Short mmCIF file of C-alpha atoms in Angstrom, two decimals:
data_model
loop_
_atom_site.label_atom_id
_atom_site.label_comp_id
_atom_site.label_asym_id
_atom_site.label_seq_id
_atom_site.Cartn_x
_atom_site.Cartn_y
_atom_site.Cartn_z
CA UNK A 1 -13.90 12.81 -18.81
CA UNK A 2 -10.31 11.58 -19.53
CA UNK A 3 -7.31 13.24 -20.87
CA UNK A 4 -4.23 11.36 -21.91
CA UNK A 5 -0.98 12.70 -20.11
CA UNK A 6 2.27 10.71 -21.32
CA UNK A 7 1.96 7.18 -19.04
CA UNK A 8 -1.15 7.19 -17.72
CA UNK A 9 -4.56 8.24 -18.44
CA UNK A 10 -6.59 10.27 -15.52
CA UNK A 11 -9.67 9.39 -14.74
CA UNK A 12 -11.71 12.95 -13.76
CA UNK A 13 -14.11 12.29 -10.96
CA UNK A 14 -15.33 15.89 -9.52
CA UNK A 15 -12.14 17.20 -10.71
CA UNK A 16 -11.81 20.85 -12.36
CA UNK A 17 -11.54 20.91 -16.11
CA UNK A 18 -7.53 20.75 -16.87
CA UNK A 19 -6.33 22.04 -20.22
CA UNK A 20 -5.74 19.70 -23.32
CA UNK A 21 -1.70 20.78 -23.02
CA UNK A 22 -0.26 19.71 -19.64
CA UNK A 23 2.28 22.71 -18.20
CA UNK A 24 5.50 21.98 -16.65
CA UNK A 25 5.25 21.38 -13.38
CA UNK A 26 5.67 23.89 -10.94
CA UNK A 27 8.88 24.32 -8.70
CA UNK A 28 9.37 25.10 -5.15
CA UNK A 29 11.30 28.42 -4.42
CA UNK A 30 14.61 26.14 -4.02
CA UNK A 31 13.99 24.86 -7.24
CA UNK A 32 13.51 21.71 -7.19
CA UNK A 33 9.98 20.22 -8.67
CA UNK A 34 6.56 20.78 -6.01
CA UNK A 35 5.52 17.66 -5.02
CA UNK A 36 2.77 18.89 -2.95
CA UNK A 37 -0.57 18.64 -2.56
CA UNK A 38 -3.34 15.54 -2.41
CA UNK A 39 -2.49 12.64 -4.40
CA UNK A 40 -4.40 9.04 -4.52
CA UNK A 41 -2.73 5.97 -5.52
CA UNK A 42 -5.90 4.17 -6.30
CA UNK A 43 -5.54 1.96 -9.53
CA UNK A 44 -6.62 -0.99 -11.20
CA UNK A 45 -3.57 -2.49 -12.43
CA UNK A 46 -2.87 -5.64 -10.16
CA UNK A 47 0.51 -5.82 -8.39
CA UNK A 48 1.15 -9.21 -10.29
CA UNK A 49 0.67 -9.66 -13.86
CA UNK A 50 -2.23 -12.37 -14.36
CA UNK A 51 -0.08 -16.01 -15.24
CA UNK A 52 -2.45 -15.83 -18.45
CA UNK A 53 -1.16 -12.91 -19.77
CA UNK A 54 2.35 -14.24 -20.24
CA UNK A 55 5.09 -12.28 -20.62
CA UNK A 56 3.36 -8.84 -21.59
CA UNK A 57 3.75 -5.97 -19.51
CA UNK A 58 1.70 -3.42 -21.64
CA UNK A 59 -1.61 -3.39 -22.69
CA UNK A 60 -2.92 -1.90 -26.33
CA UNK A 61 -4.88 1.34 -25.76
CA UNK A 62 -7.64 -0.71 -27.28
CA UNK A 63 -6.98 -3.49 -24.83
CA UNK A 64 -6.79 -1.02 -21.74
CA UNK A 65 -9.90 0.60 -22.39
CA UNK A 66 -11.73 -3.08 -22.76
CA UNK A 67 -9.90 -3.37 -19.28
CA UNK A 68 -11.54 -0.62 -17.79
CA UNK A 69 -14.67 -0.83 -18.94
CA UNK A 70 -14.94 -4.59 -17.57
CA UNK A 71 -12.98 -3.92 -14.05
CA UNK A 72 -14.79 -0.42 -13.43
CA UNK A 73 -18.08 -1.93 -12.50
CA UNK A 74 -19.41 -1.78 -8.76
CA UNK A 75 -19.18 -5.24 -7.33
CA UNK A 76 -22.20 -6.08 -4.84
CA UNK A 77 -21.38 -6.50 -1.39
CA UNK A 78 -22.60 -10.58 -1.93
CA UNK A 79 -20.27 -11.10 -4.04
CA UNK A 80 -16.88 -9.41 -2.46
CA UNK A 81 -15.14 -11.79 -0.44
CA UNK A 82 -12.59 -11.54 3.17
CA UNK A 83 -12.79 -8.80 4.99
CA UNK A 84 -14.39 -6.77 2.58
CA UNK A 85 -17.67 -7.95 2.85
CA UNK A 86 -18.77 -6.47 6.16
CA UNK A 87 -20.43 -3.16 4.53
CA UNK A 88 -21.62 -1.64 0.92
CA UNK A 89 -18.88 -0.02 -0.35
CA UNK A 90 -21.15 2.13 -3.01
CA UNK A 91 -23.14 3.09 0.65
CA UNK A 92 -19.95 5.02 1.57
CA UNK A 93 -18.48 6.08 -1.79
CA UNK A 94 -15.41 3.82 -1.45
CA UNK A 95 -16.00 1.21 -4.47
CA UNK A 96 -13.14 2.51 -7.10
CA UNK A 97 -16.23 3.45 -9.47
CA UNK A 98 -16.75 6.44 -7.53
CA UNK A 99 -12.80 7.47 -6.89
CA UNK A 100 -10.42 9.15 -9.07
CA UNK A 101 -7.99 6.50 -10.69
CA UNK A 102 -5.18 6.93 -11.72
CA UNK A 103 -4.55 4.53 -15.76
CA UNK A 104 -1.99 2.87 -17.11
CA UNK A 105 -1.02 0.50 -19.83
CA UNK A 106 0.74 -2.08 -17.36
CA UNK A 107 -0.37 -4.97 -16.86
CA UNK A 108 1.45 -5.43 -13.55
CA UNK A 109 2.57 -2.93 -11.45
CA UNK A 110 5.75 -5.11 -11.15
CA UNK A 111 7.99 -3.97 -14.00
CA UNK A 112 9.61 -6.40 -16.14
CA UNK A 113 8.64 -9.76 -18.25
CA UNK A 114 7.66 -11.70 -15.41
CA UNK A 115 5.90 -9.41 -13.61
CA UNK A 116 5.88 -11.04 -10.42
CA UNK A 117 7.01 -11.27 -6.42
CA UNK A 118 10.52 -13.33 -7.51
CA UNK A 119 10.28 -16.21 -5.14
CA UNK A 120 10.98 -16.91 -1.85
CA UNK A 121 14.69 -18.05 -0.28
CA UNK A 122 14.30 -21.13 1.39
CA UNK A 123 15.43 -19.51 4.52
CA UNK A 124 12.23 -17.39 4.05
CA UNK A 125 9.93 -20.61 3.46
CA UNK A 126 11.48 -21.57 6.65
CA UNK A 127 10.68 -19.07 8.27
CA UNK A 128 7.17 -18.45 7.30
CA UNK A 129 6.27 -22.05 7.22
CA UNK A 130 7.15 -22.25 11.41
CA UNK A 131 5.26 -19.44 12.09
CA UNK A 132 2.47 -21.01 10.66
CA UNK A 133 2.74 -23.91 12.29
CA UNK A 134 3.18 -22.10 15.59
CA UNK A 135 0.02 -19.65 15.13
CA UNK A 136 -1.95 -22.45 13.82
CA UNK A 137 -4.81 -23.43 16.46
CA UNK A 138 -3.93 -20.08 18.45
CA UNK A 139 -4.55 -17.73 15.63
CA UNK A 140 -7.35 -16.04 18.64
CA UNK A 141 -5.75 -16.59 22.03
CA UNK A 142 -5.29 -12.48 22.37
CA UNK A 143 -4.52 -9.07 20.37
CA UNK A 144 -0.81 -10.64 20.45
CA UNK A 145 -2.20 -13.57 17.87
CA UNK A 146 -3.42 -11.48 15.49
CA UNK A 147 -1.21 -8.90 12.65
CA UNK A 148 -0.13 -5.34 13.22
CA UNK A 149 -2.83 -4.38 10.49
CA UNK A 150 -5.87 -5.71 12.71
CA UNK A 151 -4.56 -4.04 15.89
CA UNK A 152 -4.23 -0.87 14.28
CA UNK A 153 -0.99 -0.01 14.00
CA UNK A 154 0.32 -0.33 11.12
CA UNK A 155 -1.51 -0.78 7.50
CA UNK A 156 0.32 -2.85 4.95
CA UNK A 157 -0.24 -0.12 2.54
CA UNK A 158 1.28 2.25 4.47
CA UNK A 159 4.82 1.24 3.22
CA UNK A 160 7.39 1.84 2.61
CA UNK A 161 7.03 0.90 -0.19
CA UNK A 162 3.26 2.70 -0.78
CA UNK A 163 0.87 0.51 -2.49
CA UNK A 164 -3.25 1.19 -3.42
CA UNK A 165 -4.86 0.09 -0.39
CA UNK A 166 -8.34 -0.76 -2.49
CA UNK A 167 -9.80 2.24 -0.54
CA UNK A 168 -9.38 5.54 1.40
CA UNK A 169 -6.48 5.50 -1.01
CA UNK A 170 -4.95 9.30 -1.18
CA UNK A 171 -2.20 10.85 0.92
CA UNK A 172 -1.02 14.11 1.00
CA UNK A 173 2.30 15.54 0.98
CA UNK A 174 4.12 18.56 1.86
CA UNK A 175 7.80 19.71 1.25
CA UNK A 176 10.08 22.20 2.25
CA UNK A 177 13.73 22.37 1.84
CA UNK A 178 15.00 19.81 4.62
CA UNK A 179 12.24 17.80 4.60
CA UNK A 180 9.41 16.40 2.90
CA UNK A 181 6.51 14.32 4.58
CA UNK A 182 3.94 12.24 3.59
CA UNK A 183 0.43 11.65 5.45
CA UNK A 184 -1.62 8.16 4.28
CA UNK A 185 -5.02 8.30 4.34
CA UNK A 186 -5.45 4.55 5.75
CA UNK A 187 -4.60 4.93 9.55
CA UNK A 188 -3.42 8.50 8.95
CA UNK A 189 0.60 7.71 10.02
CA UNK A 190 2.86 10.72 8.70
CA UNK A 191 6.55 9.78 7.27
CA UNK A 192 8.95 12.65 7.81
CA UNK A 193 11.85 12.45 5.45
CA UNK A 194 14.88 14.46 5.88
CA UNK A 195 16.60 15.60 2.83
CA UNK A 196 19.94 17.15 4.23
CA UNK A 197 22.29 14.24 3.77
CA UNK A 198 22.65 13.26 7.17
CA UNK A 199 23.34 9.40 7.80
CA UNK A 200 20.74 6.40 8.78
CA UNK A 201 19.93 5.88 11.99
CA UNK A 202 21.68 2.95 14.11
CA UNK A 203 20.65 -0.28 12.94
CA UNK A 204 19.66 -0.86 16.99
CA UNK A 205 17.40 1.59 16.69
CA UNK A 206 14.11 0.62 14.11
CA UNK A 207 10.52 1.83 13.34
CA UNK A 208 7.54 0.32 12.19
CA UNK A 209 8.07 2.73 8.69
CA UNK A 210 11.42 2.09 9.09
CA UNK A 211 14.17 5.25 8.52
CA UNK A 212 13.61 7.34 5.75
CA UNK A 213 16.12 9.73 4.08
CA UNK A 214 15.52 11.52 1.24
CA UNK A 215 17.80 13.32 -1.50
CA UNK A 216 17.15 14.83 -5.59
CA UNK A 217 19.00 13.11 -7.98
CA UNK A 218 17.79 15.65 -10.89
CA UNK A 219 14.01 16.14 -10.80
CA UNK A 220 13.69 12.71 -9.08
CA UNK A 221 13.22 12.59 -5.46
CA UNK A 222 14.86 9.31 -4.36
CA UNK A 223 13.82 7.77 -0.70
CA UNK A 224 16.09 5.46 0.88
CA UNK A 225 14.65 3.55 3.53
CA UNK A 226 15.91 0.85 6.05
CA UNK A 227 15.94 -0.21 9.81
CA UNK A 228 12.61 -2.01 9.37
CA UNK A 229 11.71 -3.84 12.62
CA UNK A 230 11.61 -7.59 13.24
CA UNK A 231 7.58 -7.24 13.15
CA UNK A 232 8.04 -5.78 9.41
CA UNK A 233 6.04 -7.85 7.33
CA UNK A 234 5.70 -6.70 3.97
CA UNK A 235 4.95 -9.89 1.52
CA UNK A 236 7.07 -11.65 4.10
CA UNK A 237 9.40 -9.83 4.39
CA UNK A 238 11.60 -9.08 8.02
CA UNK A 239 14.11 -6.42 9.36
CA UNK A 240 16.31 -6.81 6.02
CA UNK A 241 13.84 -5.33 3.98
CA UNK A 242 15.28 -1.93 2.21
CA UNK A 243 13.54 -0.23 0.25
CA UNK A 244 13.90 2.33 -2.70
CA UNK A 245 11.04 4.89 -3.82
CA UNK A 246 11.15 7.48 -6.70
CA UNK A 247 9.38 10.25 -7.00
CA UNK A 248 9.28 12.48 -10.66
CA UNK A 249 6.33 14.73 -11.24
CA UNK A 250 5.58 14.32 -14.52
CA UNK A 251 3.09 17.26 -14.87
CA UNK A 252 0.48 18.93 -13.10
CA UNK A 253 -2.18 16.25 -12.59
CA UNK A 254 0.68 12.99 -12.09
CA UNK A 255 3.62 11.69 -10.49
CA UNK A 256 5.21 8.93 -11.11
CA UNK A 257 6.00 6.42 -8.16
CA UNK A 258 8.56 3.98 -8.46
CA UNK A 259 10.08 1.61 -5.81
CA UNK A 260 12.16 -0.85 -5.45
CA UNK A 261 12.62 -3.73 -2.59
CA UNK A 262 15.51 -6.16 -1.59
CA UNK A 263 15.48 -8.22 1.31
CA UNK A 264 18.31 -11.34 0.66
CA UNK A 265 16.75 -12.94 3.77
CA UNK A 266 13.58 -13.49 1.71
CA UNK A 267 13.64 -13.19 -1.41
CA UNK A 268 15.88 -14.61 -4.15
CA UNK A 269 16.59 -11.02 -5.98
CA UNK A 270 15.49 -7.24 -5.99
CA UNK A 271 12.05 -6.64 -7.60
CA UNK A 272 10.43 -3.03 -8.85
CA UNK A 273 7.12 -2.01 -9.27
CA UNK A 274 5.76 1.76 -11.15
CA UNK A 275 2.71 3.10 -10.42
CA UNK A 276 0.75 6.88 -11.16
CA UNK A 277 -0.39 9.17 -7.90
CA UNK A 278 -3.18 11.24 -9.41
CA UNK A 279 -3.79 14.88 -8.40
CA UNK A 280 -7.03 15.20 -6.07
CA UNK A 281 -8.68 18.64 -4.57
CA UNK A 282 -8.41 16.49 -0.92
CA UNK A 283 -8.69 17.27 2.00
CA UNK A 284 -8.41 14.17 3.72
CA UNK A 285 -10.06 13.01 6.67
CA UNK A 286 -9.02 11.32 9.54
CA UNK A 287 -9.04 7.66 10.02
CA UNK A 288 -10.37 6.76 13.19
CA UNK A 289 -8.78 2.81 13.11
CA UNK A 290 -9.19 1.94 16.87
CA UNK A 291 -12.12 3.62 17.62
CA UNK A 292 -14.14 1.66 15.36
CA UNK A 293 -12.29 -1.06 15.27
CA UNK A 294 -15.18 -3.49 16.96
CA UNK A 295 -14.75 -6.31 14.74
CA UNK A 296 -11.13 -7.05 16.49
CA UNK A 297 -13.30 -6.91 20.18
CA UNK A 298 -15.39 -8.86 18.28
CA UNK A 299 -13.36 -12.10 17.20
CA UNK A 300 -11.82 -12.15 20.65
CA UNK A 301 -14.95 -12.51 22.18
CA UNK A 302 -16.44 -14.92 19.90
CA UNK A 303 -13.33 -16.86 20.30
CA UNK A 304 -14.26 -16.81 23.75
CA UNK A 305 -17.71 -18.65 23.11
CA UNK A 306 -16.05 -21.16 21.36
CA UNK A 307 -13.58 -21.86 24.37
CA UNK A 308 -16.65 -21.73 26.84
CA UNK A 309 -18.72 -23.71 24.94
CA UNK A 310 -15.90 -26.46 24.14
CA UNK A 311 -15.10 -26.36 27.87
CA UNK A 312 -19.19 -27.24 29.29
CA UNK A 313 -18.89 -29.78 26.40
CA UNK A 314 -16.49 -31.75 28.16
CA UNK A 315 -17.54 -31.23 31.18
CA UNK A 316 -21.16 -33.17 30.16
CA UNK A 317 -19.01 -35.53 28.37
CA UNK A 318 -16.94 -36.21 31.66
CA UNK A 319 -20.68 -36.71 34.10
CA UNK A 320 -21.71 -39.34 31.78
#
């Protein structure tokens, strides 16, 4: 079932029925708008609007629904690609044919006629283009070779900003008066925001989430966030990166997410993306990253071989 609901379009997957009029959202005994519950971010709206599209950032509702219909199919494990090949999706009831989504009429999640990362500084092609060239050839010496994603501790989606991680997509969050926090599903980290005004932390001091603070302009809770660390890598960016999220509920069933980034360091302005969180029943369950997290043993060791092998190579090379 779907039911239209201002910007996006909700896509009910085990859901209870919701009435045909959307209420006003509820508020939290302070007053400001309840924020709270389980949310998922999942979507099918690319970050970056396809070049062939051009310069148009909305689809028809004719067009969207043509969009759907072709994108909401299961793709076979044989014909996924990366790192998403190594199990069936549809086996585990992560393919986004069997999650709630959350529609819109973007065509981007990037706002604005381009629709796209603006590009990079050429201090930042620098910068990337040395640590290629120093990784290259020693991409498996150890756990210190490979990104803070593989080794489990941190997920690129985790933010800030929060983007649709393909799967295991919902988080949850709860609010009270100082604070609100906000739980990811993928590797299950918890942001706590503070909302009472007090300053940023130190720039010495920096976090893999960086430092959140929190305040309501109106019904809009706005989430400043700097003090990234030098790791920070979100689309290449560093320690610069700052980053600003809204949050409106826009009725029961969605809130609207908006965010925008600036690092000058790497790229050459600001860019903004929009994007729906759609109301779930939850709960979510934990997400048990380095406990199952063979493949990374995995690599190293075949890495290994490859060493060991190359080494008794040479030395039958070297007795001939």
């Amino acid at each position: 079932m779907t039911l239209k609901i201002g910007l996006v379009v909700l896509a009910m997957s085990c859901a209870p029925p919701v009435s045909a009029q959307p209420r006003a959202p509820q508020r939290t005994p302070d007053g400001h708008p309840d924020l709270q519950g389980f949310w998922t971010n999942q979507t099918i709206t690319p970050l970056e609007r396809p070049i062939n599209l051009g310069a148009k950032e909305f689809f028809t509702e004719e067009e969207a629904a043509e969009n759907r219909t072709r994108t909401l199919v299961a793709t076979p494990t044989a014909e996924r690609s990366g790192t998403e090949a190594h199990y069936e999706f549809t086996q585990f009831g992560l393919d986004k044919t069997q999650s709630q989504v959350a529609f819109s009429l973007r065509t981007s999640l990037i706002v604005g006629a381009e629709g796209r990362v603006p590009p990079f500084t050429p201090e930042a092609q620098q910068r990337i283009a040395e640590r290629a060239a120093n990784v290259k050839g020693h991409e498996f010496d150890g756990p210190e070779s490979r990104n803070i994603q593989e080794r489990c501790i941190v997920w690129g989606n985790e933010g800030p900003p929060m983007l649709p991680p393909g799967y295991n997509s919902y988080l949850q969050i709860v609010q009270a008066p100082a604070y609100v926090a906000i739980l990811q599903e993928m590797i299950h980290d918890v942001r706590i925001i503070p909302l009472d005004g007090r300053p940023h932390l130190p720039q010495a001091i920096r976090g893999w989430l960086g430092d959140s603070r929190g305040r309501w302009e109106g019904d809009t809770l706005v989430v400043d966030t700097t003090n990234f660390t030098d790791k920070t890598n979100f689309r290449g960016s560093r320690e610069n990166l700052h980053v600003v999220e809204r949050f409106t509920r826009v009725d029961d069933n969605t809130i609207r997410y908006e965010f925008t980034v600036d690092d000058p360091t790497t790229w050459t302005r600001p860019w903004s993306a929009e994007l729906a969180l759609a109301k779930d029943k939850g709960p979510i369950y934990e997400y048990a990253c380095h406990e199952a997290n063979y493949g990374f043993a995995n690599n190293l060791k075949g890495a290994r071989a490859v060493e060991k092998a190359a080494e008794e190579a040479a030395k039958k090379q070297e007795r001939k």
